[in-house]
C-alpha positions as a printed Julia matrix, in Angstrom:
248×3 Matrix{Float64}:
  6.55  -48.24   67.09
  7.06  -50.13   70.38
 10.21  -52.54   71.07
 11.58  -53.97   74.21
 15.37  -54.21   73.3
 16.25  -50.62   72.06
 15.48  -47.22   73.81
 12.75  -44.85   72.84
 15.17  -42.42   71.36
 16.79  -45.23   68.9
 13.24  -46.2    67.99
 12.37  -42.77   66.87
 15.56  -43.02   64.57
 14.04  -46.24   63.03
 10.61  -44.47   62.74
 12.13  -41.62   60.56
 14.19  -44.02   58.78
 14.24  -44.07   55.01
 17.16  -45.18   52.57
 18.72  -42.05   51.33
 20.31  -42.08   47.84
 18.65  -45.16   46.62
 19.44  -45.83   43.15
 15.79  -46.41   42.41
 14.94  -43.05   43.83
 12.51  -42.12   46.8
 10.5   -45.24   47.68
  7.61  -45.08   50.26
  8.25  -48.43   51.24
 11.24  -47.54   53.05
  8.77  -45.81   55.78
  6.59  -48.98   55.97
  6.43  -50.76   59.38
  7.51  -54.24   58.05
 10.69  -52.85   56.58
 11.58  -51.0    60.04
 10.64  -54.27   61.78
 13.03  -56.22   59.53
 15.74  -53.8    60.2
 15.3   -54.04   63.96
 15.31  -57.98   63.77
 18.65  -57.77   61.85
 20.06  -54.98   64.37
 19.47  -57.24   67.3
 21.54  -60.02   65.71
 24.29  -57.92   64.86
 24.22  -56.18   68.33
 24.56  -59.6    70.12
 27.51  -60.5    67.97
 29.49  -57.17   68.27
 28.68  -56.03   71.71
 31.63  -56.02   74.08
 32.23  -58.38   76.84
 31.07  -56.55   80.12
 34.29  -57.49   81.95
 36.14  -55.17   79.42
 33.91  -52.27   80.22
 33.66  -52.61   83.93
 35.96  -49.6    84.55
 33.55  -47.31   82.75
 31.03  -45.33   84.97
 27.84  -44.34   83.45
 27.39  -41.73   86.21
 30.63  -40.17   86.02
 30.32  -37.07   83.71
 34.06  -36.25   83.78
 34.91  -39.68   82.49
 32.24  -39.92   79.84
 33.25  -36.72   78.59
 37.11  -37.91   78.42
 35.99  -41.3    76.86
 34.06  -39.33   74.22
 36.88  -36.99   73.39
 39.34  -39.87   73.46
 37.44  -41.73   70.91
 36.52  -38.78   68.71
 40.35  -37.84   68.76
 41.14  -41.0    67.13
 38.05  -40.94   64.8
 36.64  -44.04   66.4
 33.63  -42.64   67.85
 30.34  -43.36   66.36
 28.51  -40.2    65.45
 24.84  -40.44   64.0
 22.88  -37.39   63.01
 19.79  -38.74   64.71
 21.43  -39.39   68.0
 22.5   -36.61   70.11
 23.39  -37.6    73.83
 22.1   -35.08   76.36
 23.05  -36.75   79.67
 25.71  -39.0    81.07
 23.65  -42.19   80.37
 23.28  -41.54   76.9
 26.77  -40.53   76.42
 27.8   -43.86   78.01
 25.68  -45.76   75.44
 27.51  -43.83   72.38
 31.03  -44.73   73.95
 29.92  -48.28   74.38
 28.52  -48.51   71.05
 31.73  -47.04   69.57
 33.68  -49.63   71.31
 31.34  -52.57   70.09
 32.15  -51.59   66.47
 35.98  -51.3    66.71
 36.63  -54.37   64.79
 34.83  -52.77   61.76
 37.39  -49.96   61.41
 39.54  -50.97   58.57
 42.2   -48.37   59.87
 42.32  -49.78   63.46
 45.95  -50.99   62.77
 47.18  -47.38   62.34
 45.11  -46.15   65.46
 46.89  -48.75   67.55
 50.14  -47.87   66.13
 49.67  -44.06   66.85
 48.76  -44.93   70.35
 51.91  -47.29   70.76
 54.14  -44.62   69.34
 52.85  -42.08   71.87
 53.23  -44.61   74.67
 56.95  -45.2    73.76
 57.82  -41.55   73.75
 56.68  -41.38   77.39
 58.66  -44.54   78.44
 62.28  -45.3    78.44
 61.91  -49.09   77.37
 58.78  -49.77   75.2
 57.58  -53.34   75.52
 59.08  -54.68   71.99
 57.43  -58.19   72.57
 54.16  -57.13   73.21
 54.25  -54.53   70.52
 55.22  -57.38   67.9
 52.28  -59.57   68.92
 49.97  -56.82   68.52
 51.27  -55.93   65.19
 50.68  -59.61   64.04
 47.29  -59.47   65.54
 46.54  -56.09   63.7
 47.71  -57.17   60.28
 45.55  -60.34   60.45
 42.66  -57.94   61.67
 43.06  -55.39   59.13
 43.15  -57.97   56.31
 39.83  -59.21   57.31
 38.45  -55.67   57.64
 39.64  -54.6    54.11
 37.73  -57.74   52.87
 34.91  -56.68   54.9
 34.75  -53.08   53.36
 34.98  -54.56   49.8
 32.65  -57.37   50.15
 30.01  -55.59   52.23
 29.43  -53.29   49.2
 28.18  -56.27   47.2
 26.83  -58.59   49.87
 24.84  -56.23   52.26
 21.52  -56.97   50.41
 22.01  -60.71   50.97
 21.17  -61.27   54.79
 22.98  -64.72   54.75
 26.26  -63.66   53.08
 26.34  -60.27   55.14
 25.76  -62.23   58.28
 28.69  -64.58   57.43
 30.9   -61.73   56.71
 30.2   -60.07   59.95
 30.69  -63.34   61.83
 34.2   -63.79   59.96
 35.16  -60.25   60.9
 34.13  -60.6    64.43
 36.0   -63.72   65.36
 39.45  -62.35   66.17
 38.85  -59.3    68.81
 42.51  -59.31   70.19
 43.13  -55.62   68.6
 39.71  -54.48   70.06
 40.68  -55.74   73.51
 44.2   -54.09   73.21
 42.69  -50.81   72.35
 40.26  -50.8    75.17
 43.0   -51.83   77.54
 45.23  -48.97   76.16
 42.23  -46.6    76.68
 41.68  -47.8    80.36
 45.39  -47.22   80.83
 45.2   -43.73   79.66
 42.18  -43.03   81.81
 44.03  -44.39   85.09
 47.06  -42.26   84.25
 44.87  -39.25   83.96
 43.26  -39.92   87.38
 46.7   -40.45   88.98
 48.07  -37.1    87.53
 44.94  -35.1    88.67
 44.98  -36.64   92.06
 46.4   -34.07   94.68
 48.78  -35.48   96.99
 47.91  -34.4   100.42
 50.62  -34.61  102.91
 49.03  -36.26  106.34
 49.65  -33.85  109.27
 52.14  -35.12  111.91
 50.39  -35.76  115.18
 52.48  -33.89  118.01
 52.92  -36.12  121.03
 53.11  -34.55  124.28
 54.53  -36.22  127.64
 51.67  -38.05  129.76
 49.38  -35.74  131.24
 50.27  -32.47  129.27
 47.85  -32.95  126.49
 45.11  -32.84  129.11
 46.59  -29.82  130.64
 46.93  -28.17  127.25
 43.32  -28.89  126.5
 42.07  -27.24  129.77
 44.0   -24.07  129.0
 42.72  -23.98  125.61
 39.19  -24.37  126.9
 39.76  -21.55  129.18
 40.38  -19.25  126.2
 37.77  -20.65  124.16
 39.88  -22.16  121.57
 40.71  -25.51  120.1
 43.68  -27.04  121.52
 45.65  -27.33  118.39
 44.61  -23.75  117.24
 45.57  -22.36  120.89
 49.18  -24.08  120.71
 49.74  -22.6   117.15
 48.92  -19.27  118.43
 51.02  -19.44  121.39
 53.99  -20.89  119.37
 53.43  -18.09  116.9
 53.52  -15.56  119.48
 56.86  -16.66  121.08
 58.34  -17.02  117.55
 57.5   -13.59  116.6
 58.84  -12.13  119.88
 62.06  -13.84  119.44
 62.5   -12.74  115.96
 61.69   -9.22  116.63
 64.43   -8.9   119.32
 67.27  -10.11  116.86
């Protein structure tokens, strides 16, 4: 089955698709082409509604294996990573796709409020003065979002077979993405903090300033011994230093 929007490995998942646990038992029509085309048609619609604005993902580098591994672990630890049995990423590009898909679906997590509170609690432990104003605003947004998501969880059980009702429900949930943006921002901050912690501080070497003309003389002497000027000067200083120390 060919398609111009989704990658080949995802198409394979659709090709192998059938609705497991159907109350009417196994149905051959679940494998029919028209059914899978209809699923793809709906998937494109929902993808366009749920995909995260690129500006919130610009800090992610699909070629950075270390960052992708970190993002994968970060989302998995908070149980926000989308795991599907038919999609196993085997390179950085595919891992990036899985991370982005998980971020796209953040607003559908009915427990997103608790996830944000857990992160805020951890952040507060690492700071002397947590931002209470920001926290109160986030909690208000979370409460609104969690109410809609709980409604989504309940209503989706009865409305998923009705495309129009389900589309309306999804649109309602996706209107407010403040909590989603907040979680992505916290994730980005956590990554920046990791990069800062891992960065080795290299002390710049002080350049020795010699009186006018002496640097040239030192260079001539070093070349005569077949040495670099700095290496020769260090060796000369070490020699004199050791002789003085040995006489004491």
